[in-house]
PDB file of C-alpha atoms in Angstrom:
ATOM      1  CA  UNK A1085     -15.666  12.511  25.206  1.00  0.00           C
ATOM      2  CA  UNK A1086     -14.803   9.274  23.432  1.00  0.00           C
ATOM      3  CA  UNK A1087     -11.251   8.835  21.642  1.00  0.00           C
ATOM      4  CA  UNK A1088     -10.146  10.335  18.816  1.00  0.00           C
ATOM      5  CA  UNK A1089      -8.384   8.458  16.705  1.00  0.00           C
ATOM      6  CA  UNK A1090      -8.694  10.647  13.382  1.00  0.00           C
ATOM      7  CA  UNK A1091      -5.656  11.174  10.921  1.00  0.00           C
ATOM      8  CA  UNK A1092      -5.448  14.448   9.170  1.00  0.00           C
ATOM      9  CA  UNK A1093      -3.109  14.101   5.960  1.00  0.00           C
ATOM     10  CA  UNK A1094      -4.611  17.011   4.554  1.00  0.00           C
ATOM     11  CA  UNK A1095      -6.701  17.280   1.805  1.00  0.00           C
ATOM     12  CA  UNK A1096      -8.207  13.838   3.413  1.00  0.00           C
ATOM     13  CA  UNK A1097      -9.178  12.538   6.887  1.00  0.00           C
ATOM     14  CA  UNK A1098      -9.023   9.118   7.872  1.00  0.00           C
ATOM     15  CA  UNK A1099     -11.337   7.855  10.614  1.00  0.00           C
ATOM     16  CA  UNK A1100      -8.535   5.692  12.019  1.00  0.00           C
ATOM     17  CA  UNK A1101      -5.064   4.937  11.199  1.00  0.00           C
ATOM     18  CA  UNK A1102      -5.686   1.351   9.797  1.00  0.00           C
ATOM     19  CA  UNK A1103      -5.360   0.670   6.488  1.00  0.00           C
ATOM     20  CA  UNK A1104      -5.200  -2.213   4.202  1.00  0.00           C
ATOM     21  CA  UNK A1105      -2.002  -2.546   1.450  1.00  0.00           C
ATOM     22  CA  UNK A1106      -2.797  -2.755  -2.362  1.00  0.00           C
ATOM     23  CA  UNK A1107      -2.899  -6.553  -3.893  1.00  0.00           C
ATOM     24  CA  UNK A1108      -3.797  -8.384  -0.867  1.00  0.00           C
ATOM     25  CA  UNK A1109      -7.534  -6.677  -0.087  1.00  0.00           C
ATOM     26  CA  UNK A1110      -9.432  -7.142  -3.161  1.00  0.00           C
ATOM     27  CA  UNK A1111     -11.444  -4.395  -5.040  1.00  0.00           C
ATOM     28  CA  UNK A1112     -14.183  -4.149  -2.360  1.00  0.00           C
ATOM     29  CA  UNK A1113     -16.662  -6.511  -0.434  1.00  0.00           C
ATOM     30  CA  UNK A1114     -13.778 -10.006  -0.343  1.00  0.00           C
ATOM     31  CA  UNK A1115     -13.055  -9.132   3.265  1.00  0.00           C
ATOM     32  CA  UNK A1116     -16.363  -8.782   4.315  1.00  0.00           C
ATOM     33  CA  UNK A1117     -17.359 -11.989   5.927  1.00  0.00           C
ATOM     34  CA  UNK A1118     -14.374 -11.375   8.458  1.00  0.00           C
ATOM     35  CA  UNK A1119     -14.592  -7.370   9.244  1.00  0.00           C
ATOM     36  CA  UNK A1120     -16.649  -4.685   8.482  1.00  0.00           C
ATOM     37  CA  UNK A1121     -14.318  -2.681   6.040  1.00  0.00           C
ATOM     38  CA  UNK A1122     -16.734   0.595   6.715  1.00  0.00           C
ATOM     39  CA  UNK A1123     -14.669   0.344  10.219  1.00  0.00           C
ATOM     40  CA  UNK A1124     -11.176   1.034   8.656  1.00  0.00           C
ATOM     41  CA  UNK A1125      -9.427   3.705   7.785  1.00  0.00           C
ATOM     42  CA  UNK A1126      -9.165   2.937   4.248  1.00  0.00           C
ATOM     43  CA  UNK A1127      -9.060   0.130   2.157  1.00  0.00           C
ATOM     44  CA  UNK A1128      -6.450   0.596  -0.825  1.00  0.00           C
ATOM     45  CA  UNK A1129      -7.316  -1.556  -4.048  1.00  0.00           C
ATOM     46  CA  UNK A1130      -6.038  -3.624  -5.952  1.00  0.00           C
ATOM     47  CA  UNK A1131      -3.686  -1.805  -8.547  1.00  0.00           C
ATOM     48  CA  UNK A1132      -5.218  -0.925 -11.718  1.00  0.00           C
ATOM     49  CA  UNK A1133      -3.648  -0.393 -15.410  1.00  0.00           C
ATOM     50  CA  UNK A1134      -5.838   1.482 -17.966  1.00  0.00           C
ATOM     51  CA  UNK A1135      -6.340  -1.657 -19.792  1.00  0.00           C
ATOM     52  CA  UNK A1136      -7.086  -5.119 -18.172  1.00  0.00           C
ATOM     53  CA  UNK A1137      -3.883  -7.384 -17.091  1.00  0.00           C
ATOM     54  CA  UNK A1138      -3.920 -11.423 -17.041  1.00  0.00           C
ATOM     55  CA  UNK A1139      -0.604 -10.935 -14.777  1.00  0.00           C
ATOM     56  CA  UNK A1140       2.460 -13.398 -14.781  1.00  0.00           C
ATOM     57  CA  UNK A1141       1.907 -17.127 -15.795  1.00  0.00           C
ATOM     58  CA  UNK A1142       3.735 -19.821 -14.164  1.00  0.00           C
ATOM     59  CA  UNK A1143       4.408 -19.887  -9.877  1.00  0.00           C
ATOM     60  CA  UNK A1144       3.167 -16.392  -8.480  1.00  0.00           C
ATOM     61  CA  UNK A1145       3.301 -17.332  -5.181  1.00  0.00           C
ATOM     62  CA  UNK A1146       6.111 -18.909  -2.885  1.00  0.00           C
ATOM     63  CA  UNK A1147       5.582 -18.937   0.931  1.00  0.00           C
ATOM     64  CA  UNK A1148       9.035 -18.287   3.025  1.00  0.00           C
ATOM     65  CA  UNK A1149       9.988 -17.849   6.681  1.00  0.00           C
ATOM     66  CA  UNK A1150       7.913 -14.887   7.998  1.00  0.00           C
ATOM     67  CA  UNK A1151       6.477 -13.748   4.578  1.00  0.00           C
ATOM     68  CA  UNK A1152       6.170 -14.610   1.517  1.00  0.00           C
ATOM     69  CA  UNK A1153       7.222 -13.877  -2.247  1.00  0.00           C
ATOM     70  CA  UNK A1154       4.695 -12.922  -5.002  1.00  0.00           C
ATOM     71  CA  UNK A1155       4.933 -12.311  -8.912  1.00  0.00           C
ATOM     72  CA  UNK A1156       1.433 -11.914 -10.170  1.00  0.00           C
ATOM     73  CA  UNK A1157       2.469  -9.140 -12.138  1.00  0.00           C
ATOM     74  CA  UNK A1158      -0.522  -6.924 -11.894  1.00  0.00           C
ATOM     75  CA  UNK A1159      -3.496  -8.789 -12.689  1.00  0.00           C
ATOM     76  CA  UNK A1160      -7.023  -6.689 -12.596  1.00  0.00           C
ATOM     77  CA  UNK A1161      -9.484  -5.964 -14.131  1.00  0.00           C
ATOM     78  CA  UNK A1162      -8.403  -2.366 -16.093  1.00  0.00           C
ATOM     79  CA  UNK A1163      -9.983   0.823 -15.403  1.00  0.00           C
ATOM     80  CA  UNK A1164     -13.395   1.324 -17.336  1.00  0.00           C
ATOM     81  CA  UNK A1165     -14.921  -2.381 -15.135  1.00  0.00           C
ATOM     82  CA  UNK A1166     -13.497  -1.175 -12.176  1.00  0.00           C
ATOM     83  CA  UNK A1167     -15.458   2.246 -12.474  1.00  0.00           C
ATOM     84  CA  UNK A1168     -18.536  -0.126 -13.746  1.00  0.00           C
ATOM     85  CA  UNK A1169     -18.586  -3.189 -11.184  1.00  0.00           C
ATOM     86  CA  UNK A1170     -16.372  -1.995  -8.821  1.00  0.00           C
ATOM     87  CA  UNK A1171     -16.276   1.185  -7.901  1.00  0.00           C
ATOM     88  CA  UNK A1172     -20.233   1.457  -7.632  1.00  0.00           C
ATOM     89  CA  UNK A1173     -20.250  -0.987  -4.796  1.00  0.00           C
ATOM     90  CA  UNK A1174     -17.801   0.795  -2.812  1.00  0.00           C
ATOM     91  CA  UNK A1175     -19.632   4.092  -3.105  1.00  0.00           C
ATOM     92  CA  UNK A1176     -23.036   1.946  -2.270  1.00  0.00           C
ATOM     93  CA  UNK A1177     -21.410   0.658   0.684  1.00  0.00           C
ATOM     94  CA  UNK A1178     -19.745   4.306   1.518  1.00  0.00           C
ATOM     95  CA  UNK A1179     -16.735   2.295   2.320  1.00  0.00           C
ATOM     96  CA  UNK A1180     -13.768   4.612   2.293  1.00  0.00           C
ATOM     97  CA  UNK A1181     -11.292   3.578  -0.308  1.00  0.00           C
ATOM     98  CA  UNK A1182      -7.673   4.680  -2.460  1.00  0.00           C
ATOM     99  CA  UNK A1183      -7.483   3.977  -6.007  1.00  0.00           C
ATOM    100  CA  UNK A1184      -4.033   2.164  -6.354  1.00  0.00           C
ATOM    101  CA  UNK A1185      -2.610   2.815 -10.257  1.00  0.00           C
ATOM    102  CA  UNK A1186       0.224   1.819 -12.242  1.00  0.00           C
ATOM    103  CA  UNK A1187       1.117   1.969 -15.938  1.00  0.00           C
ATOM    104  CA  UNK A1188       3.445   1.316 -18.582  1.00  0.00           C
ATOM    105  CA  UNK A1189       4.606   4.773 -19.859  1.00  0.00           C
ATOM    106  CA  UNK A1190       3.766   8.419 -18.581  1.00  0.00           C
ATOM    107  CA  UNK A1191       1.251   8.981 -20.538  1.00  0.00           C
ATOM    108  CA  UNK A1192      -0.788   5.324 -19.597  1.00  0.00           C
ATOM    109  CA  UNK A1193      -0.262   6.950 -15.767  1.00  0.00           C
ATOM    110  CA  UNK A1194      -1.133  10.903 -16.950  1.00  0.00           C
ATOM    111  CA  UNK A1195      -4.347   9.144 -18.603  1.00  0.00           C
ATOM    112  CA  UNK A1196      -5.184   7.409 -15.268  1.00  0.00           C
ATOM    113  CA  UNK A1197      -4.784   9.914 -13.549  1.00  0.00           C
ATOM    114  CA  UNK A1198      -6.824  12.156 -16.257  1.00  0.00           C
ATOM    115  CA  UNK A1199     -10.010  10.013 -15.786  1.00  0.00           C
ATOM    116  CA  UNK A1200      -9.951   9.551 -11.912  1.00  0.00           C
ATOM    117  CA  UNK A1201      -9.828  13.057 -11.479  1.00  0.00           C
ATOM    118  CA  UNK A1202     -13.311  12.733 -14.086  1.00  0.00           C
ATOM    119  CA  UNK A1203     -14.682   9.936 -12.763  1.00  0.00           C
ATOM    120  CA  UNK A1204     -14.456  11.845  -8.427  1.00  0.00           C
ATOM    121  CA  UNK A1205     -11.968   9.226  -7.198  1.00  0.00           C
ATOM    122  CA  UNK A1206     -11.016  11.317  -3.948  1.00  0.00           C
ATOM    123  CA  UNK A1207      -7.361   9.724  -3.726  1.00  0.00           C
ATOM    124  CA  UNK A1208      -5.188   7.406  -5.411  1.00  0.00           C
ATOM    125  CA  UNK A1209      -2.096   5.689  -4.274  1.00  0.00           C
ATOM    126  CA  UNK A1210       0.514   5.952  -7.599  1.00  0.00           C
ATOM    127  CA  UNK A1211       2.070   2.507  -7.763  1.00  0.00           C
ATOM    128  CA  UNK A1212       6.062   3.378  -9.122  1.00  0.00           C
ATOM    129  CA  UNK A1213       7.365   0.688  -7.161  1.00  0.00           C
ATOM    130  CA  UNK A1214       6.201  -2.832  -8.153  1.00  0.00           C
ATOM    131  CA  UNK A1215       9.253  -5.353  -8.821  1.00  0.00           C
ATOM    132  CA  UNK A1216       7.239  -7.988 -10.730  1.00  0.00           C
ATOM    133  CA  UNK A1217       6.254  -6.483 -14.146  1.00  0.00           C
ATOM    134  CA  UNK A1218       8.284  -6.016 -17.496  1.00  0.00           C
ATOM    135  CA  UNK A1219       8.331  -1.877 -18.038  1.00  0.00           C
ATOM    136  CA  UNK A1220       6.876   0.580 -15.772  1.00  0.00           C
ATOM    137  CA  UNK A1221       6.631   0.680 -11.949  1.00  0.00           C
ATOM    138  CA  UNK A1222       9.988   0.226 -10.636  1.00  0.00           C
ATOM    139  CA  UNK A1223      11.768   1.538 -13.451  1.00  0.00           C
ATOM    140  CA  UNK A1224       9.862   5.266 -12.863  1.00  0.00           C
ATOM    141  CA  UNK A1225      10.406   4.767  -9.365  1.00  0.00           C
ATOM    142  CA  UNK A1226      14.153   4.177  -8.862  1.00  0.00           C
ATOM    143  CA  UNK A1227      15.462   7.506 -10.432  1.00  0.00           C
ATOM    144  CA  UNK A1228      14.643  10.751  -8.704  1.00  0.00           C
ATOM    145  CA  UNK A1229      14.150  12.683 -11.640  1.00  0.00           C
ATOM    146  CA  UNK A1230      11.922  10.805 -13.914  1.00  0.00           C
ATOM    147  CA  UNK A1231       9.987  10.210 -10.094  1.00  0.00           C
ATOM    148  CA  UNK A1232       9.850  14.336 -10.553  1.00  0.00           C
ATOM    149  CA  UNK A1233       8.596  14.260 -13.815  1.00  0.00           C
ATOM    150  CA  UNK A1234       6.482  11.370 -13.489  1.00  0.00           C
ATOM    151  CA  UNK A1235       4.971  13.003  -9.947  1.00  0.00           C
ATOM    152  CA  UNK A1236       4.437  16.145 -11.963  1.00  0.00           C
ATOM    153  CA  UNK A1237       2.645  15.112 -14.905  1.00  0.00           C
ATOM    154  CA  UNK A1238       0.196  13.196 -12.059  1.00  0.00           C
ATOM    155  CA  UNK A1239      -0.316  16.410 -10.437  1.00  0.00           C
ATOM    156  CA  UNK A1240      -1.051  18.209 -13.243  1.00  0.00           C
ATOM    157  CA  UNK A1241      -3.872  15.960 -14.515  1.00  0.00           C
ATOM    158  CA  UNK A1242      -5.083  15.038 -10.817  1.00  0.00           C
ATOM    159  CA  UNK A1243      -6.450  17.602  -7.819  1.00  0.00           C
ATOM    160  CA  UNK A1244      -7.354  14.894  -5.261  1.00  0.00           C
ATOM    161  CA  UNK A1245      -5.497  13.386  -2.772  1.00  0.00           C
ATOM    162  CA  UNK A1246      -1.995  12.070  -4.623  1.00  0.00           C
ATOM    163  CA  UNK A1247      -0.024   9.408  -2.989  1.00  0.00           C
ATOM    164  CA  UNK A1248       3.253   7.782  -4.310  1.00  0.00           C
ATOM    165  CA  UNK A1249       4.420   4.180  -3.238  1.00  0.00           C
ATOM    166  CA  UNK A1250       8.067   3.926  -2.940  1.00  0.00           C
ATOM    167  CA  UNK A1251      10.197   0.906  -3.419  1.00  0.00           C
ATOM    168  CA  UNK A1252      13.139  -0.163  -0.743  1.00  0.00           C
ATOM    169  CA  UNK A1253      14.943  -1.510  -3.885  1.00  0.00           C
ATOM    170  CA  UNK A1254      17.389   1.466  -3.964  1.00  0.00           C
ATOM    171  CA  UNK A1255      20.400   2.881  -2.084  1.00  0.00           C
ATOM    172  CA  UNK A1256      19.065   6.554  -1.976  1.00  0.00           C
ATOM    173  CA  UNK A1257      15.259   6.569  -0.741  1.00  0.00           C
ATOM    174  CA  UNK A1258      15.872  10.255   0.387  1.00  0.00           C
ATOM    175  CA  UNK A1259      16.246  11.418  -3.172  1.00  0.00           C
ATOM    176  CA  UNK A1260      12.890   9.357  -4.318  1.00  0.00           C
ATOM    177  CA  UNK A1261      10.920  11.074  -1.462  1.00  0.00           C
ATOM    178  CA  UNK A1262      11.616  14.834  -2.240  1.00  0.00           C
ATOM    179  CA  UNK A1263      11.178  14.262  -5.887  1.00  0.00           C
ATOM    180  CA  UNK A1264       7.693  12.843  -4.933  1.00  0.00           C
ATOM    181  CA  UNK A1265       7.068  15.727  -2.402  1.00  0.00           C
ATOM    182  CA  UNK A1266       8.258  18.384  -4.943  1.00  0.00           C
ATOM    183  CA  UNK A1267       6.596  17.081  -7.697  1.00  0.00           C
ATOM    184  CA  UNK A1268       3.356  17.732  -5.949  1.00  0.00           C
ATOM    185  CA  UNK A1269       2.114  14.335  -3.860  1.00  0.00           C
ATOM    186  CA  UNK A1270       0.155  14.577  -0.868  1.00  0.00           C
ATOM    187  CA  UNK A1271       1.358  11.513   0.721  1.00  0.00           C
ATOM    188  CA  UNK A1272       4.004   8.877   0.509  1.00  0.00           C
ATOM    189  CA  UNK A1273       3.620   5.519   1.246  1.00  0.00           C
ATOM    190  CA  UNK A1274       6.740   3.066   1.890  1.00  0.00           C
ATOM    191  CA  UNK A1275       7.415   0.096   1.134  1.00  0.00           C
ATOM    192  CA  UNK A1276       6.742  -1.781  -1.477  1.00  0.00           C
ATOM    193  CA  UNK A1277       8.144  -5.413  -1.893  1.00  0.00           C
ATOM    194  CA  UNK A1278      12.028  -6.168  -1.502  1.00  0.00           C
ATOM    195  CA  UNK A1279      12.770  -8.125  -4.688  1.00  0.00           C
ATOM    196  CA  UNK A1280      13.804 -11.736  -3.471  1.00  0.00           C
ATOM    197  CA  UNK A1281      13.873 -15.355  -4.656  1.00  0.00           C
ATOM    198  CA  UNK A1282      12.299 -18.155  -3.261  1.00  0.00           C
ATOM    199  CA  UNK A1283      13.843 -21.617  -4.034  1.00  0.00           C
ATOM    200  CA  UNK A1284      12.703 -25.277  -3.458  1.00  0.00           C
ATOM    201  CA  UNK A1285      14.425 -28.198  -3.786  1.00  0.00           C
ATOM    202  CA  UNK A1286      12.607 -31.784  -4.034  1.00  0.00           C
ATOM    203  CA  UNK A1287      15.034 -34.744  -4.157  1.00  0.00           C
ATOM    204  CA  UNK A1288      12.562 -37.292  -6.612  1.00  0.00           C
ATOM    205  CA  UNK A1289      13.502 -40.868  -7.370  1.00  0.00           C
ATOM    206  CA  UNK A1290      17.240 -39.928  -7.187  1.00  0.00           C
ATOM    207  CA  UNK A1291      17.249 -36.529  -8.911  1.00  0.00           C
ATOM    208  CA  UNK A1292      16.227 -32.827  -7.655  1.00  0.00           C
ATOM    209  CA  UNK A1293      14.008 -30.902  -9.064  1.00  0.00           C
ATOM    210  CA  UNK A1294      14.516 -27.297  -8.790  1.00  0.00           C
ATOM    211  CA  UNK A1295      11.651 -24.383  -8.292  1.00  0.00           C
ATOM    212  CA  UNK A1296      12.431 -20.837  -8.176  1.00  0.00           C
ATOM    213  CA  UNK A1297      10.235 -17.543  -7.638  1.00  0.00           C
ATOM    214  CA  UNK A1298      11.948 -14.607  -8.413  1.00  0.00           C
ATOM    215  CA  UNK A1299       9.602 -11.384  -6.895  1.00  0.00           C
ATOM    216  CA  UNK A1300       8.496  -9.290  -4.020  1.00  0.00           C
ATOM    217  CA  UNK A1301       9.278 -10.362  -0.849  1.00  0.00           C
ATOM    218  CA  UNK A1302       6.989  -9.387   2.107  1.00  0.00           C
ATOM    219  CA  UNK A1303       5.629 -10.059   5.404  1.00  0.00           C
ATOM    220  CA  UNK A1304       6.787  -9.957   8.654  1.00  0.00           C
ATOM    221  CA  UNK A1305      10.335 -10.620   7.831  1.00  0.00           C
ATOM    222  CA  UNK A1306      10.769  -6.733   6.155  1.00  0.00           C
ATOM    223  CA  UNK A1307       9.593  -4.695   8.886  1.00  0.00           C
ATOM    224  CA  UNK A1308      12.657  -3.683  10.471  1.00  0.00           C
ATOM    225  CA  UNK A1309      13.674  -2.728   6.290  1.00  0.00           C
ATOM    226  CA  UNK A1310      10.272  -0.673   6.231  1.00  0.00           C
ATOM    227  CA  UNK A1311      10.685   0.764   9.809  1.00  0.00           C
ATOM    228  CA  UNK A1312      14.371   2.244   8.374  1.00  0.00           C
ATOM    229  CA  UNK A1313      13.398   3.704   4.772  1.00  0.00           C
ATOM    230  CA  UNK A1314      10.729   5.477   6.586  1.00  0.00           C
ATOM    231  CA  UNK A1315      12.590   7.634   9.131  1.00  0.00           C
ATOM    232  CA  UNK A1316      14.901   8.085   6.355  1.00  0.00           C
ATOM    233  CA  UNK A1317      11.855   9.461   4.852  1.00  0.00           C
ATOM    234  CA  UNK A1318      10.763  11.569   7.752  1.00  0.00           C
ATOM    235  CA  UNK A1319      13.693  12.991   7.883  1.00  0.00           C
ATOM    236  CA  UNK A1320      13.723  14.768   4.443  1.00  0.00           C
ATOM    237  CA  UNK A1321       9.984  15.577   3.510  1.00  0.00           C
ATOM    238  CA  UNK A1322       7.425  17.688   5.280  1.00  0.00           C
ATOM    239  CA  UNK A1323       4.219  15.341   3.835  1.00  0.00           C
ATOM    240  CA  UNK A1324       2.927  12.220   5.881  1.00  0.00           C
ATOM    241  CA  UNK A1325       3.761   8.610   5.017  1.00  0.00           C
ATOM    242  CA  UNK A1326       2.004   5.994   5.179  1.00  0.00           C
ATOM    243  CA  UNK A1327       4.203   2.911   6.547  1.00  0.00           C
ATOM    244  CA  UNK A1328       3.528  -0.499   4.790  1.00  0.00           C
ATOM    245  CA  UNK A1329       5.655  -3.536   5.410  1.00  0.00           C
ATOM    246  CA  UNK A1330       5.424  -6.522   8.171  1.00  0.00           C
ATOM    247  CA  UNK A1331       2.568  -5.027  10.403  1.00  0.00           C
ATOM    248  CA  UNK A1332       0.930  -7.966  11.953  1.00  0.00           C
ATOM    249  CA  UNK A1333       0.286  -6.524  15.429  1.00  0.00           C
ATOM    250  CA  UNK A1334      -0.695  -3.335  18.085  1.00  0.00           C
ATOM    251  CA  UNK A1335       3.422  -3.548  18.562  1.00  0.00           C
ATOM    252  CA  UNK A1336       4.213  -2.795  15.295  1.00  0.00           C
ATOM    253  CA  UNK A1337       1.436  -0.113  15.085  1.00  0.00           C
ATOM    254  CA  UNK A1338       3.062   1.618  18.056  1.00  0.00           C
ATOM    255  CA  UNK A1339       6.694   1.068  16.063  1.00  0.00           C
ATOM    256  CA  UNK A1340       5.641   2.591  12.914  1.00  0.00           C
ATOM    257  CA  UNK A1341       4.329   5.653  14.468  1.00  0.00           C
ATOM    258  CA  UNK A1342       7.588   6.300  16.566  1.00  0.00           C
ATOM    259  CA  UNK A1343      10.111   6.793  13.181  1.00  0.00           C
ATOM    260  CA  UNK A1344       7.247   9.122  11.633  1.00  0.00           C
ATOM    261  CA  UNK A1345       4.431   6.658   9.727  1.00  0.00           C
ATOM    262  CA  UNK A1346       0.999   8.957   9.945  1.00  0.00           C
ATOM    263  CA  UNK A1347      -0.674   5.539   9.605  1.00  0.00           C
ATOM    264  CA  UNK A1348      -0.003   1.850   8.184  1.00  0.00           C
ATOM    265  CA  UNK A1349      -0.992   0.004   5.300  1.00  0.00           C
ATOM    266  CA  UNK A1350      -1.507  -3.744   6.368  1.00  0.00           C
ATOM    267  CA  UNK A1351      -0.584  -6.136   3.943  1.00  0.00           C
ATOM    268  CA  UNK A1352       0.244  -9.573   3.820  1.00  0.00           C
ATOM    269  CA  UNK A1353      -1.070 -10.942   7.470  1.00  0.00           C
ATOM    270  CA  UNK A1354      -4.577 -10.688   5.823  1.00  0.00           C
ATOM    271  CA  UNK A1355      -3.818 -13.541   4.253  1.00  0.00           C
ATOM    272  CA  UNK A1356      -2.868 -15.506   7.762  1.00  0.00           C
ATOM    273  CA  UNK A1357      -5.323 -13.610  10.124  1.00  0.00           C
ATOM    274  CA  UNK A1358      -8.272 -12.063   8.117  1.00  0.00           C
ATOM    275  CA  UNK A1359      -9.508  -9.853  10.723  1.00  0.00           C
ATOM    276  CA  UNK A1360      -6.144  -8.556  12.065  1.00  0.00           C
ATOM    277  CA  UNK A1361      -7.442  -5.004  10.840  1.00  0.00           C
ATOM    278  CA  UNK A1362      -9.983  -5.158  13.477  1.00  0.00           C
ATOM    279  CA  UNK A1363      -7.748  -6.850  15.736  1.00  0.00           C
ATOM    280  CA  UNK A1364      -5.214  -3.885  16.033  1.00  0.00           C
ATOM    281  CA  UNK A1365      -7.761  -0.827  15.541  1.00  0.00           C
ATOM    282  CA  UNK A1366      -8.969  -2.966  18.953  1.00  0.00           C
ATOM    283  CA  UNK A1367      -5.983  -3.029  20.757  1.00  0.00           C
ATOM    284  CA  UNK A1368      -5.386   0.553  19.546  1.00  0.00           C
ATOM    285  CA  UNK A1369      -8.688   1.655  21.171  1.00  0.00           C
ATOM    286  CA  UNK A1370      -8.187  -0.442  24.556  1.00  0.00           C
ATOM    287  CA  UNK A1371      -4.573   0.436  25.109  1.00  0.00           C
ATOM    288  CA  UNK A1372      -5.590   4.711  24.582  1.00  0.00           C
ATOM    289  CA  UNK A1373      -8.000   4.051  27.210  1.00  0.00           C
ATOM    290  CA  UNK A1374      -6.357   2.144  29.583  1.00  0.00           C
ATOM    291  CA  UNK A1375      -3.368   4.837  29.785  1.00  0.00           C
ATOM    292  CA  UNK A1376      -5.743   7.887  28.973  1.00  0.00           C
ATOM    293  CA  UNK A1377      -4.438   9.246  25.821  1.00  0.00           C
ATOM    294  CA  UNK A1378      -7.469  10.997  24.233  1.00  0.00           C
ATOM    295  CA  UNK A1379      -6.315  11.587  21.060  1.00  0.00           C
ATOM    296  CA  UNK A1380      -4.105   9.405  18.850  1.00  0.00           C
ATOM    297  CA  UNK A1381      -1.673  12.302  17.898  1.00  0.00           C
ATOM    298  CA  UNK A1382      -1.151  12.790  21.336  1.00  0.00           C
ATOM    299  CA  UNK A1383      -0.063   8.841  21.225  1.00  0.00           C
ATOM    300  CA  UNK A1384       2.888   9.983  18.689  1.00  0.00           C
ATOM    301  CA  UNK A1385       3.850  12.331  20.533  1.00  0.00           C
ATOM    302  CA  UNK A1386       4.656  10.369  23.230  1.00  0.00           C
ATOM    303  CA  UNK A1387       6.141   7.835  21.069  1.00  0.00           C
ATOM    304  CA  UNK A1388       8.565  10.219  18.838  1.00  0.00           C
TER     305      UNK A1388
END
């Protein structure tokens, strides 16, 4: 018998626990002259609004130590092209894939919601969490009980596989998990960006000039931030999470499972290493052999 490395989060199944983080895979094929994205997991896509975005103008981008900041404020390409040119090539391609949403009122994310349920999307990823836009996203997801609301209103329009994206901009993540859980989601996944400012300084012909990116920090340099919201997590909900923040390496795989993560969203170290999915879900594979775990819950175990 080979390995199993199968996740069960319930209503799905997840060939592997390698997965790829919202904004920094694409829609569908971009990765695909570095891995073969039928291999993964899941892919999760680039977040989608009901009605097409242009995103932030100005800076959107600002590299720091061990990560880097971002402000593109939700750029795509709205719903109806997705499900035309986007959405057709993943299903073509049977490449296994979230739907990653996020709106500007309840009833932009109840209408989402509404029309993936129509249009067989098998599992979205509810983005209430995003630092870098004017109204919605964080502002949903920083109270517990318009999260409750907000999570029920989802569930009532949506059967598939719900998932809710929490921010680490809070003091109280506990709260923000069991009003996800009891308003009905599947799944969380944690984190989203810490907010952050990048700064540069150029000293020009006797005078500085000054450039500043306020936004979402991430990268390497939040992990150990990720690693503690989600055993704060664990410790409060009964659903899986899905850990997301500073996973470059099989290490970090192996840390996120041991404080509770199901499986991992990887994120910004696409960007350095394109193939690092492949590269872990490889060292994943080698290191079960070599030490004869045969099936990768069996591997938490031994790690929790």
């Amino acid at each position: 018998m080979g390995i199993d490395l199968t996740v069960d989060l319930g209503k799905i199944k997840l060939q592997n626990p390698i997965l790829t983080a919202s904004g920094t895979y694409g829609y569908n094929v971009e990765f695909d002259d570095f891995v073969d994205v039928k291999n993964l997991g899941s892919i999760v896509t680039k977040a989608i609004t009901l009605n097409p975005r242009l995103g932030n103008e100005g800076d959107r981008l600002f590299e720091t130590e061990a990560g880097m900041i971002n402000r593109i404020g939700l750029e795509n390409v709205g719903f109806k092209k997705f499900i035309e040119c986007k959405k057709v090539i993943l299903d073509d391609k049977k490449i296994p894939y979230i739907l990653n949403i996020a709106g500007n009122s309840f009833e932009e994310y109840f209408e989402l919601a509404k029309l993936c349920e129509e249009n067989n999307i098998k599992a979205i990823e509810v983005n209430v969490s995003c630092p870098n836009v004017k109204s919605g996203c964080l502002e949903f997801g920083t109270n517990p009980e318009t999260l409750l609301e907000l999570t029920k209103g989802i569930r009532k329009n949506y059967n598939g596989f719900l998932i809710i994206k929490l921010t680490p901009n809070t003091s109280d993540i506990e709260s923000l998990a069991l009003s996800a859980q009891n308003g009905g989601a599947d799944c969380i996944s944690a984190i989203n960006t810490v907010k952050g400012l990048g700064v540069r300084l150029d000293f020009i012909n006797g005078k500085f000039k000054k450039t500043m990116v306020q936004g979402g920090l991430s990268g390497k340099c939040i992990k150990p931030i990720a690693l503690s919201m989600i055993k704060r997590i664990k410790e409060v909900v009964s659903i899986p999470i899905i850990g997301i923040g500073g996973v470059s390496n099989f290490k970090d795989l192996l840390e996120f499972f041991a404080v509770g993560a199901s499986c991992v969203q990887i994120g910004t170290e696409n960007f350095t290493n394109p193939d690092v999915t492949e590269t872990i879900l490889k060292d994943l594979k080698e290191f079960m052999k070599n030490n004869n775990f045969k099936t990768l819950e069996e591997l938490k175990g031994e790690l929790r």
